[in-house]
Every structure is written in structure tokens, then in C-alpha cells.
């Protein structure tokens, strides 16, 4: 069941909390009137609008009624408006049309300019279409990004300088990541003032329904639109072409859309879009700018209260009232995405998250935003149909996310929480830093910290009131200056150490071992100059006999020399982990147990039957503590889950491997982390481990009993 305005109850179980959808710039739900219109035309008026019989004429009437409405809403005047599959197609068609005309003018000996100018913050469909068609048509013009200023608006002075050389200018009406509204009047004035004959494409996708558009009163040549950004379904869009602007069809064939775009029309999409446009024209359905700006202010206030230090990456006054783009010092976009998702708040990362780390958002980079903000940005966006209840619920969930991040040690805490004890892995895919923590004495050692984990380590250490005894590395001369600076008085950066960061007491000899609660840490230097750090339980020290070593922190698990100092069941904890093994043992490496992913994956539809067949089975939630806190006890099937964050898996493995092997069903948000963990367990000989496929996103959820 979908409640349109942003709160969705897709429950398979009535106790499941609702989902709050705040990703309207990616896509929106479909307006009930649009669904009804689509169902009506599919069920009752399914004729082909090109047919001349009654059924066809009925469909054609819907088609032309929708077009007429769109033309009024957009102020198309004598221009042309065709239906297509969406904005990406509209952009292709516009680019193809402009470039074909330019090629013709060039062939006629006309000077056309040498630049294809596009705003530096355009949707990637624009520069990529320009590159593609420029190459395919053999025009060999130069693609040139038009810079934007710190507010994300086009640099009009740069435009003034470049416009005389421009053959085509592409700018957007409003940006999809930040909501920044372009100064289209200013751009038009520069184009006129410079006397350029360049064509002008304006991507109006994010403007529809949010900004007034009177296209015929502008000098815009092409304007693509997309239905699914304003409560119509995916796969329907429109392209405006100014009267007199050159046009080349992208798709030829049956002559539909007056030959401008062949192919039988997507009538369900057109009817649905028609319902949205009618609502827009009639008024009363969508919220006003002032109401939406009020919603944004409430969300911003909640975010400020929940996430100390939050920075908004755009000026609200010059942005759509439906978009907030922000970054939080010390918390990456992945952590923010995870905590919002765990709380059932759907937002998007402003940056493209690659497998290894968040790539900075090119939009924010173009605005000159510092790297940490460009890499850690989150976009929260809502449609103009959003209601009061959604905003109120979102504000409450935002507060819960802030509390979850504080309790998880990612944000400074109000109260001192219980400290971690034991081994903690702080990794991004393929690489990890490690912490060994002594909660009783509040001391710890940091091993091979990754630069991207600096803020996390500093928050954890400072927030939990730890002191750092050493920052050590598996290779000599590692640079830990940024972490040392972030730790401040928690670490004595002036104390003498050797080239690996290992403490050297006053007598000049390296310390033989570092005590850490129930453990003792020692260092071994291998023949190749790499170092490993061996952690043995205190009772067994100082005998660091290989078999007594419980953890060996090493550069890689294939580090030569490890077999001489680690036992067959010592957990090898690597810094570089190309195969995402998390940790392993020499015994597992030698056995190299063949396993298929299929045997580890548990189909969520089979979970209930599995739990009935295995009454002793336990659910294990490998998400971060802050994600568990944000979810508030919701688990698959309502079964209580044991929280074992992936970073604490190595610590827990020791108990699991040496205890009774009960069936374990590991869960996480999407099934990726739990799959890694279950595979790790199986490699180490724990055959009773499964990963819930698709994670919590696909599982039937309920509040834990
Ligand atoms: N332009 C902008 C500004 C967008 O936000 C999008 C969608 O994300 C597109 C173009 C592409 O639209 P469509 O999904 O209809 O192809």
C-alpha cells in the first residue's frame, strides 16, 4: 500500500515501521490520479492512436489533450512539443538536432564556433551525449565545461568570454544534486549581448512543477523534461523545440508524433503524465513555494540539531525549496546513507559511491566545495506533494539518526559510553586499519590506520576517552601526521618511536611488548622489512609461541615469514585485503576450502522455514552499531538478532570457532557485508553460516520479540 506523499507502508507485517521517501530528485511516487489514468487507458482505451477507428480515436484524444495541456503549462507557444521516453532521450535528440544543423552550416562554409559549451554541473547525460554525437557526426568540436561559482550558478563572465566561440550552449534550469536554480535570464542576456548564433539547450527536468516556465518567451531552443521526477511513471518524457529551431529525429519509422519521434506512443505514460499536468494547471494539488520552503526549513533545523557541525552545500535562497544537500564533519556519506536507510529514511548520496570509497561529487567539486564535503555529501529531496505528516515523521527519524550516530561513536557523545574492548577492524573494501583496545584502562594501539578513517578513529578515541599508546605500521616510515593532529593530546606525538611507530623507551631499545588488557602486543620484523604485530592473551605472554598468538596484524595474509610466528589457527588480520577475506588463518589458507556463493546465500522467502527447521539458529546483525540503533530493534521475522558489527567480527570469531557451531544467519542492509562475513566463517571451517540474501531491504521485517 502506498501513501503517496512520502510515507510508504510496504509492510508484509503490520508492525514494520513505515518508510519515509526523501529522494524526490531521483524519482517520485506516482500520483493516484496518474495511476488511475494509466489503468483507464490500458484497460478501457487501449487503441493505437494512429488507428483511424473509434478505439484509436479515443486514444488519440487522450494523446492530444495531454499535449495541449503540456503546451499551456510550459508556455510552448508556436514551438513543438513531442512525447518521448524521458529526459535522456530528449537530451540526445536536442544534441543530435543541433549538431546536425551545425554540420550542415559548416558544410555551407558558415562559421559556427568551435565550442560545445556545457555547465560544469550538468547531469552526465549532457556532456556524454555531446561527446558521443560530436564524435559520431565527425564534427570534432571542443567540449568545454562552463565553470560555476561557489553558489553553483554559471559563471556569467566566463560565459561572456566563451559565448562568441560557442556552437551550442547547454545549461540546466535547476541542479539535481543541490537544487541550485540557474540564472536563465542572465544567461540569455549574455547570449544576446555577445551576439552568438549558438543553439541553447536547457535541461528542465528538475524545474517542472517547481519553477514557472514560459518557454516561448525565452530564446531556449531545446528543453527536455522527464515525467518520473513529478509523479508520472518512468519512461515518459517530453521535448520542447522552439519554433524555427533545427530538428533531426532520433528515431525514424512509423511517423508518429508528426514524424518527430517514431514508434507507437507510450499511452499509459502519456495518460498518467496528462493527469499530472492537469493537476499542475488546475492548481490546488501541489504545494506552494512558501509551503515547501517551510518544510525545508524544518528539515534543516532537525538536521542541525541531530548532526553537529553539519554544513549545507548550497544557498537555500538560490535553490529549489525541495532539495537539501549537506555534509557532516567526521561522518562519511556511506555511514550517513546507512544510518538513514536503517531508520527507513530514503535519501541519496550526493557522490557516486564506488566499491572502494565515495568519489567526490563532481557537482560540488565544480562549486569549489572542500573535498571532505564533496565526498561525504547527502541529498535529501522531496516532491511538491509532500505532506505535513511526512515532514514531521522525517524530523523525528533525523533525531533518531543523530542519536544512533552518537551512540555508535561517529559523532561526539553527550555521555561517555562503554568503551570497546578487543580487536576492531576499521576498513573500506580491500583495505583495513586495526585497533586493539583495552576498555578497562582506556588505552589502545592503532595499526595501519587508513587516511579515510582518520575522523572515525579520532571520534572513537576521543569520544570514548581512550589514550593511544602507539600508532604502528606494517611498513616503515608511514605518514600518520593527520591522525596524530586529529588525536591531539590523546597521543604523545613527541614520544620516541622506531621507523614503524613502535615505542622506544628512554634506553633506546624498542619496547619488547605492549600490554593491552587481557592481551599483549609484540612486533616482529620479517626478512623483507615488513612488520607484523602479534597479539597473545596475557596469561600466555611473554611466550609468543606461534600457537599462543591469537591475532597477527600483517600487511597481507601471504606475508612471507608469517608461518614462522603465527599458529595454524591464529587469525591473520591484513591491512591489504584484495580478496575481501576480512581475516583468515594459515590452516584455512592451506585448505583453501572451495565454496560457492550459492551455498552461503539464504533466500529471504525461505527464512521462516529455515528457522523452523533449525530451532537453535541465531540471527546475527553485522551492521554497524549506529545502524542497529537507528532501526530500533526491527529484524527479519521479528527474531532478536545478536549485534556483531563487521568490524568486530575478528574478535568474535575466536569465540564462535572454538564454541558449539550453531546455525548462524548473518544479516545486513543489502546482503553484501553479511555475505562477506558468512564466507569468512565458512572458510575458517564454520559450516553453519548463511547470509540472508538481499539483506534487510528484501526481508520480511518486524519489531524484534
Ligand atoms: N537531467 C537531470 C537534471 C536529471 O535529474 C535527470 C535524472 O536524473 C536526467 C536529466 C535524466 O532523466 P531521465 O531519467 O528521464 O532519463
XYZ file of C-alpha atoms and ligand atoms in Angstrom:
721
model
C 0.000 0.000 0.000
C 1.461 3.328 -0.976
C 0.586 6.545 0.746
C 1.791 8.959 -1.816
C 3.278 11.881 -0.001
C 6.420 10.140 1.095
C 5.426 7.763 3.851
C 5.172 4.304 2.435
C 3.909 1.248 4.240
C 5.086 -1.607 2.078
C 4.733 -3.891 5.047
C 4.491 -7.604 4.803
C 3.906 -7.269 8.514
C 1.829 -4.546 10.089
C 4.378 -3.909 12.855
C 7.015 -2.875 10.344
C 7.794 0.820 10.563
C 6.941 2.971 7.598
C 9.424 4.134 5.008
C 9.949 7.850 4.523
C 10.892 8.608 0.972
C 13.057 11.716 0.649
C 14.694 11.087 -2.725
C 12.319 13.011 -4.948
C 15.066 14.313 -7.236
C 15.860 10.704 -8.197
C 12.237 9.798 -8.813
C 8.849 10.245 -7.222
C 5.905 8.012 -6.422
C 3.089 8.147 -8.967
C 0.129 10.459 -8.377
C -3.027 8.365 -7.702
C -4.840 10.265 -10.469
C -1.955 9.371 -12.803
C -2.188 5.691 -11.851
C -5.943 5.831 -12.466
C -5.394 7.477 -15.854
C -2.837 4.849 -16.852
C -5.082 1.998 -15.714
C -8.015 3.532 -17.548
C -6.200 3.829 -20.845
C -4.668 0.383 -20.579
C -7.991 -1.194 -19.659
C -10.612 0.858 -21.491
C -8.962 2.922 -24.195
C -6.157 0.706 -25.361
C -6.445 1.643 -29.008
C -3.445 2.691 -31.048
C -3.655 6.466 -31.511
C -2.564 6.008 -35.125
C -5.631 3.845 -35.885
C -8.489 5.617 -37.571
C -11.260 3.600 -35.923
C -13.098 4.552 -32.758
C -10.678 2.829 -30.368
C -7.773 4.609 -31.986
C -9.542 7.948 -31.941
C -10.234 7.603 -28.222
C -6.543 7.038 -27.520
C -5.609 9.881 -29.842
C -7.936 12.206 -27.965
C -6.025 11.455 -24.729
C -2.723 11.967 -26.517
C -3.658 15.345 -27.951
C -5.421 16.505 -24.799
C -2.227 15.784 -22.855
C -0.105 17.594 -25.427
C -2.385 20.634 -25.393
C -2.249 20.761 -21.608
C 1.558 20.408 -21.617
C 1.850 23.195 -24.170
C -0.199 25.515 -21.980
C 1.630 24.570 -18.775
C 5.044 25.084 -20.363
C 4.091 28.107 -22.413
C 5.239 26.443 -25.632
C 3.554 28.976 -27.923
C 4.320 28.219 -31.572
C 7.054 25.756 -30.588
C 6.826 21.982 -30.902
C 6.341 19.522 -28.069
C 6.792 15.784 -28.537
C 6.478 12.858 -26.202
C 9.407 10.516 -25.756
C 10.857 8.132 -23.178
C 12.370 10.739 -20.846
C 14.999 13.386 -20.492
C 17.975 11.296 -21.562
C 16.263 10.739 -24.907
C 15.254 14.399 -25.046
C 18.867 15.447 -24.482
C 20.078 13.064 -27.239
C 17.506 14.391 -29.665
C 18.320 18.004 -28.901
C 22.066 17.436 -29.194
C 21.665 15.441 -32.402
C 19.411 18.148 -33.878
C 21.783 20.976 -33.007
C 24.901 19.131 -34.176
C 23.321 18.035 -37.472
C 22.368 21.671 -38.147
C 25.879 22.810 -37.221
C 27.415 20.256 -39.545
C 25.216 21.471 -42.351
C 26.091 25.093 -41.662
C 29.763 24.173 -41.529
C 29.466 22.335 -44.865
C 27.926 25.502 -46.323
C 31.027 27.411 -45.301
C 29.420 29.198 -42.374
C 31.479 29.910 -39.229
C 29.775 28.011 -36.415
C 32.148 28.423 -33.468
C 34.404 25.688 -32.149
C 32.992 25.036 -28.677
C 30.296 22.792 -27.289
C 29.778 24.587 -24.015
C 28.052 22.861 -21.098
C 27.612 23.806 -17.461
C 30.130 22.082 -15.203
C 27.289 20.793 -13.018
C 25.090 19.403 -15.815
C 23.643 15.923 -15.489
C 26.112 13.496 -17.094
C 23.627 12.794 -19.893
C 24.569 16.183 -21.363
C 28.384 16.033 -21.724
C 28.218 12.347 -22.601
C 25.674 12.957 -25.378
C 27.775 15.860 -26.645
C 30.881 13.695 -26.712
C 29.055 10.815 -28.412
C 27.323 12.738 -31.195
C 30.264 15.087 -31.773
C 32.415 12.020 -32.439
C 29.790 10.131 -34.418
C 28.988 13.086 -36.649
C 32.677 13.841 -37.152
C 32.304 17.471 -36.077
C 35.413 17.469 -33.891
C 34.288 20.494 -31.892
C 35.801 21.030 -28.456
C 33.762 20.166 -25.378
C 34.256 22.909 -22.828
C 32.824 22.957 -19.299
C 31.408 26.319 -18.274
C 32.507 26.946 -14.670
C 30.066 27.681 -11.880
C 30.646 29.948 -8.887
C 30.685 28.941 -5.229
C 26.881 29.064 -5.183
C 26.691 26.643 -8.108
C 25.484 29.265 -10.580
C 27.028 29.603 -14.023
C 29.932 31.995 -14.214
C 28.457 34.655 -16.495
C 31.812 36.374 -17.028
C 33.239 33.085 -18.325
C 30.151 32.662 -20.495
C 30.626 36.185 -21.868
C 34.206 35.289 -22.801
C 33.337 31.911 -24.341
C 29.943 32.563 -25.966
C 31.375 34.079 -29.181
C 33.153 30.754 -29.790
C 30.179 28.577 -28.796
C 28.265 26.485 -31.321
C 25.933 25.022 -28.695
C 25.364 26.059 -25.083
C 23.883 23.568 -22.604
C 22.763 24.692 -19.171
C 20.258 23.298 -16.711
C 17.305 25.081 -15.122
C 17.928 23.583 -11.684
C 20.538 21.161 -10.466
C 19.530 17.658 -9.443
C 22.132 17.288 -6.645
C 21.870 20.689 -4.992
C 18.638 22.185 -6.323
C 20.607 25.329 -7.292
C 18.465 27.371 -9.672
C 20.275 28.723 -12.718
C 20.053 32.365 -13.701
C 18.468 31.619 -17.075
C 17.609 35.285 -17.639
C 21.247 36.212 -17.002
C 22.484 33.509 -19.382
C 20.009 34.625 -22.057
C 21.174 38.224 -21.644
C 24.820 37.212 -22.152
C 23.937 35.136 -25.224
C 22.063 38.090 -26.707
C 24.678 40.643 -25.742
C 27.520 38.611 -27.293
C 25.509 38.099 -30.477
C 26.333 34.402 -30.538
C 24.470 32.208 -33.019
C 24.887 29.222 -30.674
C 21.909 26.973 -30.053
C 20.770 26.771 -26.434
C 19.681 23.585 -24.675
C 18.198 23.904 -21.181
C 17.669 20.713 -19.175
C 14.378 21.465 -17.399
C 13.991 18.110 -15.647
C 14.170 19.393 -12.068
C 12.239 22.566 -12.831
C 8.931 21.015 -13.874
C 6.269 21.835 -11.318
C 8.739 23.815 -9.197
C 9.643 26.824 -11.331
C 7.447 28.909 -13.655
C 8.259 28.139 -17.298
C 7.113 30.246 -20.258
C 9.344 28.676 -22.862
C 8.132 30.623 -25.893
C 9.115 33.865 -24.151
C 12.731 32.734 -23.953
C 15.430 32.103 -26.530
C 15.759 28.469 -25.366
C 15.929 26.181 -28.416
C 15.519 22.802 -26.707
C 14.097 21.835 -23.315
C 13.876 18.179 -22.222
C 11.517 17.021 -19.434
C 11.041 13.778 -17.560
C 7.723 12.532 -16.158
C 9.062 10.460 -13.288
C 10.523 13.486 -11.491
C 6.992 14.843 -10.997
C 4.673 11.987 -10.038
C 4.304 10.432 -13.510
C 5.746 6.979 -14.204
C 9.225 6.247 -15.531
C 9.630 6.000 -19.282
C 7.644 9.060 -20.301
C 9.134 12.446 -21.115
C 8.747 15.463 -23.359
C 10.978 17.579 -25.533
C 10.237 21.208 -26.345
C 11.718 22.558 -29.579
C 11.494 26.291 -30.269
C 9.642 27.291 -33.430
C 12.304 27.568 -36.099
C 14.984 25.612 -34.177
C 16.548 22.865 -36.292
C 15.327 19.347 -35.685
C 16.546 15.875 -36.647
C 14.580 12.856 -35.427
C 16.479 10.380 -33.309
C 14.025 7.592 -34.095
C 12.578 7.093 -37.584
C 9.820 4.738 -38.590
C 6.069 4.942 -38.353
C 5.841 8.716 -38.435
C 4.226 9.106 -35.022
C 4.489 12.459 -33.247
C 4.216 14.168 -36.641
C 7.327 12.304 -37.740
C 9.413 13.905 -34.993
C 9.661 10.738 -32.919
C 8.508 7.485 -34.442
C 7.304 4.467 -32.527
C 3.892 3.728 -31.094
C 3.323 6.095 -28.218
C 3.616 5.068 -24.564
C -0.053 5.762 -23.967
C -0.120 4.644 -20.335
C 2.728 7.043 -19.607
C 1.154 9.843 -21.627
C -2.237 9.465 -19.909
C -0.526 9.452 -16.495
C 1.576 12.484 -17.367
C -1.613 14.128 -18.588
C -3.160 13.709 -15.137
C -0.103 15.294 -13.506
C -0.075 18.212 -15.954
C -3.805 18.744 -15.459
C -3.243 18.900 -11.687
C -0.439 21.368 -12.238
C -2.614 23.537 -14.481
C -5.650 23.459 -12.209
C -3.656 24.188 -9.058
C -4.535 23.038 -5.566
C -2.734 19.681 -5.765
C 0.901 20.692 -5.371
C 2.242 22.772 -2.513
C 3.291 26.362 -2.948
C 6.897 27.521 -2.920
C 6.396 29.059 0.534
C 4.969 25.849 1.991
C 7.813 23.794 0.544
C 10.394 26.289 1.827
C 8.779 25.904 5.273
C 9.204 22.114 5.051
C 12.829 22.542 4.035
C 13.458 24.847 6.988
C 12.018 22.265 9.385
C 14.162 19.500 7.932
C 17.220 21.755 8.076
C 16.536 22.607 11.739
C 16.201 18.921 12.612
C 19.402 18.116 10.754
C 21.271 20.913 12.542
C 20.081 19.652 15.916
C 20.906 15.998 15.171
C 24.193 16.347 13.306
C 26.539 18.836 14.983
C 28.738 20.761 12.584
C 26.513 19.975 9.554
C 27.259 22.158 6.539
C 24.703 22.793 3.800
C 26.432 22.768 0.430
C 24.212 25.349 -1.270
C 22.478 28.603 -0.505
C 18.821 27.907 0.200
C 17.739 31.262 -1.220
C 19.015 30.328 -4.692
C 17.833 26.701 -4.665
C 14.663 24.728 -5.203
C 12.829 24.572 -1.874
C 12.664 20.785 -2.181
C 16.385 19.931 -2.033
C 18.887 19.871 0.838
C 22.474 18.849 0.176
C 24.709 18.560 3.231
C 27.881 17.094 4.700
C 28.753 16.250 8.290
C 32.318 16.592 9.551
C 33.777 13.248 10.560
C 30.954 11.175 9.074
C 31.239 9.835 5.533
C 28.388 9.600 3.053
C 28.361 5.825 3.345
C 27.799 5.965 7.106
C 25.140 8.645 6.701
C 23.394 6.688 3.952
C 23.477 3.557 6.082
C 22.082 5.229 9.182
C 19.282 6.982 7.263
C 18.451 3.773 5.443
C 18.418 1.838 8.716
C 15.941 4.408 10.066
C 13.772 3.908 6.971
C 14.568 7.345 5.547
C 15.454 7.056 1.862
C 17.962 9.706 0.845
C 20.766 9.600 -1.659
C 24.461 10.089 -1.577
C 25.472 13.243 -3.409
C 28.523 11.440 -4.637
C 28.880 8.299 -6.657
C 29.964 5.634 -4.187
C 32.392 3.294 -5.835
C 33.199 -0.051 -4.286
C 36.274 1.297 -2.540
C 35.379 4.777 -1.430
C 33.000 7.601 -2.095
C 34.109 9.502 -5.183
C 33.597 13.216 -4.627
C 30.540 14.717 -6.269
C 31.607 16.471 -9.491
C 28.830 18.999 -8.906
C 30.222 20.014 -5.520
C 33.813 19.883 -6.787
C 32.813 22.290 -9.564
C 31.419 24.607 -6.873
C 34.807 24.582 -5.137
C 33.468 22.775 -2.073
C 36.252 21.201 0.054
C 36.984 17.582 -0.687
C 35.587 16.146 2.560
C 32.252 17.803 1.854
C 32.221 16.802 -1.812
C 32.953 13.173 -0.843
C 30.601 12.980 2.088
C 27.528 14.765 0.756
C 23.972 13.580 1.238
C 20.999 14.778 -0.765
C 17.582 14.915 0.828
C 14.852 15.868 -1.641
C 11.097 15.735 -1.686
C 8.368 16.385 -4.198
C 5.846 19.239 -4.151
C 3.127 16.841 -2.985
C 4.843 16.080 0.304
C 2.603 16.411 3.318
C 2.944 17.653 6.849
C 2.961 14.135 8.357
C 5.924 13.074 6.217
C 7.974 16.072 7.288
C 7.085 15.584 10.966
C 7.984 11.893 10.775
C 11.208 12.687 8.901
C 12.245 15.189 11.591
C 11.702 12.554 14.293
C 13.734 9.987 12.360
C 16.521 12.508 11.760
C 16.762 12.964 15.533
C 16.953 9.182 15.915
C 19.748 9.006 13.319
C 21.727 11.645 15.207
C 21.334 9.726 18.470
C 22.340 6.475 16.723
C 25.490 8.078 15.287
C 26.370 9.455 18.718
C 25.856 6.120 20.433
C 27.913 4.449 17.710
C 30.802 6.811 18.335
C 30.635 8.586 14.960
C 29.535 11.864 16.444
C 30.700 13.389 19.692
C 28.707 11.892 22.536
C 26.748 13.612 25.282
C 27.521 10.855 27.812
C 30.566 8.687 27.964
C 29.543 5.278 26.579
C 31.048 1.918 27.498
C 34.282 1.534 25.578
C 35.092 -1.128 23.035
C 37.378 -3.897 24.140
C 39.469 -6.167 21.954
C 40.142 -6.028 18.245
C 38.329 -3.624 15.945
C 38.659 -3.580 12.171
C 38.190 -0.218 10.509
C 38.088 -0.925 6.852
C 36.956 0.082 3.480
C 36.694 -2.621 0.861
C 40.068 -4.114 0.107
C 41.969 -2.367 2.922
C 41.694 -2.094 6.691
C 43.205 -0.392 9.665
C 43.022 -2.175 13.019
C 42.606 -1.022 16.615
C 43.391 -3.077 19.695
C 41.501 -1.613 22.623
C 41.799 -2.069 26.358
C 38.469 -0.801 27.722
C 39.438 -1.128 31.403
C 42.495 1.122 31.107
C 41.062 3.134 28.194
C 44.237 2.601 26.189
C 44.600 1.427 22.609
C 47.058 0.796 19.776
C 46.286 1.769 16.187
C 47.714 -0.404 13.399
C 47.989 0.816 9.793
C 45.270 3.483 10.019
C 43.745 4.333 6.638
C 43.671 8.047 5.824
C 39.919 7.880 5.112
C 39.338 6.542 8.619
C 41.115 9.423 10.381
C 37.962 11.194 11.534
C 36.337 7.937 12.586
C 39.347 6.887 14.672
C 39.629 10.334 16.235
C 35.925 10.402 17.138
C 36.088 6.895 18.541
C 39.243 7.513 20.570
C 38.272 10.954 21.841
C 34.578 10.159 22.272
C 35.311 7.039 24.320
C 38.095 8.753 26.271
C 40.913 6.469 25.149
C 44.588 7.266 25.102
C 46.666 5.932 22.218
C 49.829 4.049 23.248
C 51.146 3.660 19.712
C 50.293 4.195 16.052
C 52.206 1.454 14.287
C 52.566 0.384 10.676
C 53.465 -2.792 8.817
C 55.822 -0.780 6.572
C 58.476 1.665 7.758
C 58.126 5.455 7.582
C 54.339 5.643 7.195
C 52.952 9.157 7.498
C 50.409 9.426 10.301
C 50.646 13.185 10.754
C 46.962 13.834 10.006
C 45.796 11.245 12.509
C 48.273 12.483 15.112
C 46.938 16.012 14.649
C 43.340 14.769 14.900
C 44.100 12.872 18.120
C 45.577 15.925 19.842
C 46.536 15.186 23.465
C 45.226 11.608 23.224
C 48.545 10.605 21.664
C 52.036 11.717 22.557
C 53.375 12.540 19.100
C 56.754 13.554 20.549
C 57.481 10.209 22.225
C 60.394 8.298 20.684
C 59.473 5.513 18.273
C 61.233 3.409 15.683
C 60.544 3.718 11.943
C 57.351 1.676 12.297
C 55.922 3.820 15.111
C 56.733 1.246 17.792
C 57.605 2.957 21.133
C 61.268 3.236 22.096
C 61.733 3.831 25.814
C 64.473 6.169 27.022
C 67.186 3.476 26.902
C 66.912 3.496 23.107
C 65.850 -0.134 22.797
C 62.419 -0.875 21.368
C 59.799 -1.869 23.899
C 59.547 -5.643 23.816
C 55.781 -5.705 24.186
C 52.769 -3.514 24.839
C 50.196 -4.688 27.384
C 46.564 -4.184 26.335
C 44.147 -5.538 28.948
C 43.856 -9.291 28.531
C 46.317 -9.101 25.639
C 49.950 -8.365 24.950
C 51.135 -6.993 21.622
C 54.592 -7.732 20.208
C 56.241 -6.765 16.927
C 58.169 -8.972 14.523
C 60.171 -7.664 11.591
C 60.283 -10.013 8.614
C 63.246 -10.546 6.289
C 61.649 -8.283 3.649
C 61.439 -5.372 6.100
C 57.659 -5.684 6.590
C 56.429 -5.951 10.114
C 53.636 -7.958 11.723
C 52.132 -7.418 15.163
C 51.220 -10.417 17.249
C 48.538 -10.342 19.896
C 48.598 -13.074 22.516
C 46.500 -13.417 25.658
C 48.258 -12.005 28.688
C 48.498 -15.349 30.508
C 50.399 -16.814 27.578
C 52.799 -13.912 27.278
C 55.657 -13.415 27.134
C 55.744 -16.820 25.425
C 54.795 -15.687 21.967
C 54.987 -19.282 20.850
C 53.246 -19.313 17.497
C 50.293 -21.375 18.699
C 49.559 -18.883 21.510
C 49.246 -15.941 19.130
C 45.553 -15.220 18.641
C 45.779 -12.386 16.137
C 48.534 -11.444 13.701
C 48.190 -7.998 12.102
C 50.058 -8.142 8.835
C 50.443 -6.264 5.553
C 48.841 -9.166 3.646
C 47.884 -12.694 4.626
C 50.581 -14.017 2.300
C 53.308 -12.089 4.140
C 56.453 -14.267 3.981
C 57.593 -15.124 7.479
C 54.110 -15.328 8.988
C 54.146 -19.139 9.300
C 57.215 -18.820 11.496
C 55.465 -16.635 14.062
C 51.735 -17.433 13.770
C 49.988 -20.674 14.630
C 47.705 -22.561 12.240
C 44.628 -21.040 13.895
C 45.967 -17.542 14.554
C 43.587 -15.053 12.954
C 45.538 -13.210 10.273
C 44.284 -9.612 10.092
C 45.625 -7.967 6.939
C 45.929 -4.317 6.017
C 45.619 -5.050 2.323
C 42.805 -7.470 1.624
C 42.358 -7.589 -2.140
C 40.000 -10.571 -1.942
C 37.863 -9.145 0.866
C 38.551 -12.069 3.150
C 38.315 -9.862 6.278
C 40.614 -12.256 8.149
C 41.754 -15.833 7.781
C 44.129 -18.413 9.234
C 47.117 -20.299 7.902
C 45.078 -23.504 8.222
C 42.253 -22.045 6.100
C 44.738 -20.732 3.534
C 46.319 -24.173 3.228
C 42.939 -25.929 2.987
C 41.520 -23.284 0.634
C 38.009 -24.693 1.124
C 36.065 -24.498 -2.111
C 32.722 -22.838 -1.562
C 30.132 -21.424 -3.843
C 28.229 -18.279 -3.052
C 25.012 -20.198 -3.664
C 25.503 -22.464 -0.652
C 26.070 -19.475 1.636
C 23.125 -17.379 0.439
C 19.775 -17.879 2.156
C 16.688 -16.846 0.188
C 14.624 -14.431 2.347
C 11.463 -16.285 1.275
C 12.926 -19.419 2.867
C 13.909 -17.742 6.149
C 10.847 -18.780 8.167
C 11.145 -22.398 7.065
C 14.872 -22.313 7.795
C 14.335 -21.014 11.319
C 11.678 -23.644 11.961
C 13.950 -26.396 10.680
C 16.851 -25.056 12.780
C 15.344 -24.083 16.139
C 18.770 -23.309 17.613
C 19.680 -20.920 14.798
C 20.629 -17.366 15.687
C 20.318 -14.212 13.631
C 23.482 -12.117 13.638
C 23.266 -8.479 12.582
C 26.640 -7.455 11.118
C 25.669 -3.839 10.530
C 27.357 -1.026 12.398
C 26.012 -0.260 15.886
C 24.617 3.060 14.684
C 22.574 1.294 12.000
C 21.156 -1.135 14.563
C 20.345 1.782 16.878
C 18.578 3.649 14.064
C 16.494 0.599 13.131
C 15.159 0.373 16.678
C 15.006 -3.383 17.038
C 13.426 -4.294 13.716
C 14.690 -7.655 12.489
C 13.768 -10.305 9.924
C 10.776 -12.248 11.177
C 10.895 -10.345 14.481
C 13.654 -12.679 15.749
C 16.076 -10.960 18.118
C 19.459 -10.577 16.451
C 22.920 -10.648 18.037
C 24.731 -7.450 17.031
C 28.226 -8.228 15.740
C 29.374 -5.326 13.571
C 31.631 -6.448 10.752
C 34.476 -4.518 12.363
C 34.189 -6.724 15.461
C 33.880 -9.985 13.545
C 37.533 -10.935 14.014
C 37.163 -10.533 17.757
C 34.001 -12.647 17.829
C 35.331 -15.360 15.503
C 37.625 -16.588 18.202
C 34.597 -17.466 20.394
C 32.486 -18.867 17.583
C 35.165 -21.077 16.108
C 36.045 -22.584 19.461
C 32.451 -22.947 20.698
C 29.471 -25.001 19.563
C 28.736 -24.423 15.881
C 25.068 -23.360 15.990
C 23.487 -22.269 12.693
C 24.061 -18.548 12.165
C 22.067 -16.417 9.729
C 24.005 -13.230 9.130
C 22.099 -10.122 8.060
C 22.950 -6.602 6.981
C 21.308 -3.870 4.922
C 21.723 -5.289 1.421
C 23.318 -8.696 1.921
C 26.857 -7.698 0.892
C 28.501 -7.415 4.282
C 26.722 -10.487 5.642
C 27.862 -12.483 2.602
C 31.477 -11.500 3.258
C 31.138 -12.446 6.917
C 29.422 -15.780 6.218
C 32.041 -16.667 3.612
C 34.770 -15.774 6.097
C 33.209 -18.063 8.715
C 32.905 -20.915 6.248
C 36.488 -20.514 5.076
C 37.553 -20.835 8.680
C 35.676 -24.127 8.989
C 32.361 -22.869 10.423
C 29.996 -24.705 8.061
C 26.794 -23.487 9.733
C 26.906 -19.902 8.482
C 24.496 -18.332 5.995
C 23.938 -14.846 4.670
C 20.390 -13.546 4.250
C 20.282 -12.725 0.558
C 19.233 -9.176 -0.294
C 19.579 -8.194 3.363
C 17.029 -6.298 5.409
C 15.957 -4.471 2.249
C 14.202 -7.620 0.981
C 13.449 -9.475 4.196
C 10.051 -9.555 5.886
C 10.693 -7.304 8.880
C 9.022 -6.962 12.247
C 9.857 -5.479 15.603
C 12.035 -7.932 17.498
C 10.104 -10.000 20.015
N 18.686 15.694 -16.260
C 18.531 15.835 -14.946
C 18.828 17.159 -14.312
C 18.136 14.764 -14.166
O 17.989 14.919 -12.847
C 17.875 13.520 -14.802
C 17.513 12.335 -13.999
O 18.166 12.022 -13.011
C 18.027 13.417 -16.177
C 18.443 14.518 -16.872
C 17.726 12.131 -16.910
O 16.319 11.912 -16.914
P 15.632 10.533 -17.330
O 15.679 9.672 -16.128
O 14.219 10.879 -17.668
O 16.336 9.991 -18.490
